[in-house]
Each structure stands twice: as C-alpha cells, then as structure tokens.
Coordinates of C-alpha atoms and ligand atoms in Angstrom, one line a residue:
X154 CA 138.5 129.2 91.7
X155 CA 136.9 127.5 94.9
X156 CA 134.2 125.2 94.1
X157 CA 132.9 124.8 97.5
X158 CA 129.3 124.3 98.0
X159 CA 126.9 126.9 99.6
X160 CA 123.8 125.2 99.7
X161 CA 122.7 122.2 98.7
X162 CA 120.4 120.9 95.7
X163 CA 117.6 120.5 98.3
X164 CA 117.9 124.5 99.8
X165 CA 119.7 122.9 103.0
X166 CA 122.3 125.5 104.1
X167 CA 123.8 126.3 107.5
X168 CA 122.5 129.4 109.0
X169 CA 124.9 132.0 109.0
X170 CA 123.5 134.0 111.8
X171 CA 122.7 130.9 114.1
X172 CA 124.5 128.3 112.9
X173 CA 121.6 126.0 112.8
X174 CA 120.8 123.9 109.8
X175 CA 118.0 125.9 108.1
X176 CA 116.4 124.4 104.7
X177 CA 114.7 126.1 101.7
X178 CA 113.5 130.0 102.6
X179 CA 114.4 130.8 105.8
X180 CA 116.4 129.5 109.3
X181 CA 113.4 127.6 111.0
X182 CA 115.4 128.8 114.5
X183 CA 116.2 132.7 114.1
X184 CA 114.2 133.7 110.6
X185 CA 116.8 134.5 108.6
X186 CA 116.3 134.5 104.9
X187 CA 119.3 133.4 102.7
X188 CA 117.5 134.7 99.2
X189 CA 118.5 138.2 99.0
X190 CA 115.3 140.3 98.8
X191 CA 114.4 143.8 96.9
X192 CA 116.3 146.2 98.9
X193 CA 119.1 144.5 99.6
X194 CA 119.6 144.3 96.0
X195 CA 118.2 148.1 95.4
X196 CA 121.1 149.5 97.8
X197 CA 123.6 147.2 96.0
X198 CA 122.4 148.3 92.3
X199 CA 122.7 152.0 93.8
X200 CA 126.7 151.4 95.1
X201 CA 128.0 149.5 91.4
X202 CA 125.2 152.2 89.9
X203 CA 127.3 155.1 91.5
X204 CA 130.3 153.6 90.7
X205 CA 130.0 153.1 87.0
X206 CA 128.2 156.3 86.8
X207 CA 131.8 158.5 88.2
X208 CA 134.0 156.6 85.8
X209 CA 130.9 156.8 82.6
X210 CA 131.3 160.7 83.5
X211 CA 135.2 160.5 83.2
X212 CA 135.0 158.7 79.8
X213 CA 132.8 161.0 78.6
X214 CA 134.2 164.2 79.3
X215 CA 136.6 163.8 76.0
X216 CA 133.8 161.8 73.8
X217 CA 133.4 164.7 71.2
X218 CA 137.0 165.9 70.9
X219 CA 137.8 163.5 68.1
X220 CA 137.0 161.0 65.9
X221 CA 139.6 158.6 67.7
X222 CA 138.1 159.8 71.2
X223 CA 134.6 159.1 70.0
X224 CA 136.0 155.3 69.6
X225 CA 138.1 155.2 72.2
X226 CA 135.7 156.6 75.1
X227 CA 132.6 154.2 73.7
X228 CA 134.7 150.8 73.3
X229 CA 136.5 152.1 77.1
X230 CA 133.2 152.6 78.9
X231 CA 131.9 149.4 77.3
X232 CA 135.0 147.4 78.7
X233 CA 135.0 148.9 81.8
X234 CA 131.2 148.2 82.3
X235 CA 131.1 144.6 81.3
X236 CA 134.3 144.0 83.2
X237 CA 133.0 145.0 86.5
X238 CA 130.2 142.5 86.2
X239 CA 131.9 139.7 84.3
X240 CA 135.3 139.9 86.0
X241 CA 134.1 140.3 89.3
X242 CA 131.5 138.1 89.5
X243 CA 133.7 135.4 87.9
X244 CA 136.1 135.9 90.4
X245 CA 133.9 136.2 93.3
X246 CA 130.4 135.9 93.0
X247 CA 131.0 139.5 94.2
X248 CA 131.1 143.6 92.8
X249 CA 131.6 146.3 95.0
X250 CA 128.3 146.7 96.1
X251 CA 127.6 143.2 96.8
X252 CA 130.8 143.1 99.3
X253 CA 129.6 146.3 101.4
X254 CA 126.0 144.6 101.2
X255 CA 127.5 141.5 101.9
X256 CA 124.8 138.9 98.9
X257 CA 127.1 137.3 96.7
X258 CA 126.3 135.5 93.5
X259 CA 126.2 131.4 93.6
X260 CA 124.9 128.3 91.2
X261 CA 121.3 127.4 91.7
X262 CA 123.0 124.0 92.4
X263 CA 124.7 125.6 95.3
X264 CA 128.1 125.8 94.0
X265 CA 130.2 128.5 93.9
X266 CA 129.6 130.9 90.7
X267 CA 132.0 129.8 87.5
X268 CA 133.1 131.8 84.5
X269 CA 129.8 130.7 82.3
X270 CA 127.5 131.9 84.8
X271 CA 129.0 135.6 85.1
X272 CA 129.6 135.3 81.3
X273 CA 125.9 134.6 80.9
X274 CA 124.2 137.0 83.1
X275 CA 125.9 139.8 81.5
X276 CA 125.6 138.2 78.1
X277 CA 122.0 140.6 77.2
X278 CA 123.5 143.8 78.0
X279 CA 126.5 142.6 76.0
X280 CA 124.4 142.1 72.7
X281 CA 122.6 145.2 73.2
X282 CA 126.0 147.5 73.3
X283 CA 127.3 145.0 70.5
X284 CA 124.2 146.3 68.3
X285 CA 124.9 149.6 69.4
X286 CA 128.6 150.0 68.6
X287 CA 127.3 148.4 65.1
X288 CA 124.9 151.8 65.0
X289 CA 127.8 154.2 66.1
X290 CA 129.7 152.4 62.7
X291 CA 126.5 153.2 60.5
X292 CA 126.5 157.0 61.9
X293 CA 130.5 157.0 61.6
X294 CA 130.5 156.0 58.1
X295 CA 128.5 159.0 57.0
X296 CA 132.3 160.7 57.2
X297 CA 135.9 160.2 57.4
X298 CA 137.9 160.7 60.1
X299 CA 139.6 163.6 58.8
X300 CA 136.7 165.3 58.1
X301 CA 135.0 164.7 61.0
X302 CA 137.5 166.1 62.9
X303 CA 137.4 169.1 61.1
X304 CA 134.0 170.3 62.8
X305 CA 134.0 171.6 66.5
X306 CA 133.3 169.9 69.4
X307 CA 129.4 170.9 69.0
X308 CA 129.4 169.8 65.4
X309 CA 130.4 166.6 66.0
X310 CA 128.1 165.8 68.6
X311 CA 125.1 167.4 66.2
X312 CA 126.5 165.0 63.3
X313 CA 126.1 161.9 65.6
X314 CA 122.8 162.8 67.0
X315 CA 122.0 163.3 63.0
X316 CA 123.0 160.1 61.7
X317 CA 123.0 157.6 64.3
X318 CA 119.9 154.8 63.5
X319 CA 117.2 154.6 65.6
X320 CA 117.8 151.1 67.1
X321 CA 120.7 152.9 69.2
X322 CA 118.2 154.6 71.2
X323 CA 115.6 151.5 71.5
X324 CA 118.5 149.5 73.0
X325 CA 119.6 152.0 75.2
X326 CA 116.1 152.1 76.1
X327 CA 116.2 148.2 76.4
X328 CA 118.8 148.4 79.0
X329 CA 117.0 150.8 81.4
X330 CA 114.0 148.6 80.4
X331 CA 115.8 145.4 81.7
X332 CA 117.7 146.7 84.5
X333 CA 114.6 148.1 86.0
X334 CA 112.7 144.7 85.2
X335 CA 115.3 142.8 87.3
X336 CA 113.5 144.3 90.3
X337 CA 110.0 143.5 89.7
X338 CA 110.7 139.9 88.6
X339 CA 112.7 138.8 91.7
X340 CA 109.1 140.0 93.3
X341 CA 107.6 137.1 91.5
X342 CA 109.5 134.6 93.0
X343 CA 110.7 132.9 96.0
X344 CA 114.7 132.3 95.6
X345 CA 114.3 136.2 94.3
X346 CA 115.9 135.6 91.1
X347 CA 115.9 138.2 88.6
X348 CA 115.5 137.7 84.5
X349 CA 119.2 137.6 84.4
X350 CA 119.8 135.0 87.2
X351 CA 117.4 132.8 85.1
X352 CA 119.5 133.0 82.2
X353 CA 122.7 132.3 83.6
X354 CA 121.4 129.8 86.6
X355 CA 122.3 131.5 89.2
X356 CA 120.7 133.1 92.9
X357 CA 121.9 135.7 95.1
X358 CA 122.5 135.2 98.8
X359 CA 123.2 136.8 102.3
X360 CA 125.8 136.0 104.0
X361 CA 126.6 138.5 106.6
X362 CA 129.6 136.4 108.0
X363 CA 131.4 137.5 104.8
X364 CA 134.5 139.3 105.3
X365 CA 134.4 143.0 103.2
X366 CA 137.0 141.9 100.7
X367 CA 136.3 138.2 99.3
X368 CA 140.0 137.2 98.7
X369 CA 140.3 136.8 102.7
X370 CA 137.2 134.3 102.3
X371 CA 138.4 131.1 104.3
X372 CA 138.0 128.5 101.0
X373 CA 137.6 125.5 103.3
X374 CA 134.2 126.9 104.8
X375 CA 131.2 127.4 102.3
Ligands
ZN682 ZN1 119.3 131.0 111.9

C-alpha cells in the first residue's frame, strides 16, 4: 500500500481545484473545503447503503429454508458487510460510494489510510453482530438441526422470533442508532469526523481530481 502523504500534520494540503497551497479548512484562493461535509457523506452512505441492501435481499431470500441456510445466509451477509468496509477501505481509503463521490478515507496525520485504521472504524459494528451471532446460538440451541428442519419455512422463522434473546434486537437497534449518529457528530466538528473516525483516527476528504477507480491513482502524487 502507498503511504504517500495527503496533508500535512499542520492541515497544509495543495488545493485540488486550484492548485494553490490552501491550509487548515478551506483553499484561502478558490474556497474549497477539503473536509468532506454532511451531504457529501449522506449521498455516499445512500450508494454503499443501496448496495449492501440488493445483496442483504439476495442472502436473505433462502434464510428460513434450513437450519444450515439460517447459518450460512447470517455468517455470508456478515462477511460480506464487514468486507466492503474493511477491505475496501484498507485497500483504498475508498468503497463504492466514496469513488462515485469522489471523499476518500486518510490518517488524521495525513497519511494514507492503513489496515488498523479500516480495521478499527469497523471494529463497533463488528462487536455488535459478534454479540448477535452469540444470540442466534442461544435461539439455535433451543433445537437440533434435524428437528428444526422438520418445521416449514413459517415455523422456523416463528421459532426464531420465539427464542432469540432480547439483546439481538437492542444491537440491531445499536447499529441504526450509530449509523445515524455518525451524521449529527460530524456537525459538531470542523475536520467533520464522525464517532467512528475518532475511533480509528482517521478524516474523510474531497478530492475531485480522483480518477473513478482508485487503482489508476498516480502513487507518486498525494
Ligand atoms: Zn483552491
């Protein structure tokens, strides 16, 4: 992976509209802001939001057919998920949506993103479906797979909405609750970092001289 810097500790950068040096918020010659604001980061959240929601509709279209399909579709859709964040911002400071909005992911040192930093700022959600999975076990264990797969499709699903604890539904409430948060907390401050960006010490930038795909990125330019 490139480690080329971005920034620098000080918020110097070069403008990538004007090409002036700009420093801190905003390009002092043409106004553009390098922190990428609220609806940038709305429309970006809606493009990986619309993504993962076609494939979560795929995976679960065959969750209540079986007790191994049950497994299978949860631990998928959890791999799939968490992969399209960690992979891709590990790789590239960039998903999908970030490309076609063209912010991408860096250090607050300036420095291109590493594998700790898209480790960490997925690392909440990852505890929270951890827990969960732990939940599906406690419902799960209520039967055998033979037997559950003796009930119908309906059954099944009535048996896990029966038995499955509580806490499943409180974290599943915790992730809407912290996806939503991520907007008002970049509100609240000036690089427009979000709860997760604190954790894993990162900021999202503009850059519209970005090309669409980030493996044609020239290396030797920042
Ligand atoms: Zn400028």
């Amino acid at each position: 992976m490139a480690s080329s810097r971005v920034i620098s500790e000080t918020g110097e950068w070069i403008c990538p509209k004007c090409g002036s040096s700009a420093g801190q918020y905003r390009c002092a010659n043409c106004g553009f802001r390098i922190y990428a604001g609220f609806f940038i980061r709305l429309l970006c959240q809606a493009i990986d939001g619309s993504a993962i929601w076609v494939v979560s509709q795929i995976l679960q279209l065959p969750m209540f057919r079986s007790y191994f399909f049950f497994i299978f579709t949860n631990a998928a859709s959890f791999f799939f998920f968490r992969l399209y964040f960690m992979v891709l911002t590990g790789l590239w400071g960039q998903t999908p949506g970030k490309m076609l909005t063209k912010i991408r992911v860096i250090r607050l040192d300036g420095y291109e993103v590493r594998w700790s930093n898209a480790i960490l700022r997925n690392i909440f959600e990852t505890f929270l479906v951890l827990i969960m999975f732990w939940g599906y076990g406690m419902a799960l264990a209520h039967t055998s797979p033979h037997d559950f797969n003796l009930l119908s499709a309906p059954e099944r699903e009535e048996f896990l909405g029966k038995f499955m604890p509580d806490f499943v539904g409180y974290c599943l409430l915790a992730r809407y609750a912290y996806a939503f948060s991520e907007f008002f907390v970049l509100l609240f401050n000036k690089k427009k970092r979000a709860i997760h960006d604190f954790i894993a010490g990162t900021v999202i930038i503009r850059d519209p001289r970005m090309p669409f795909l980030p493996w044609r990125r020239d290396s030797s330019k920042p």
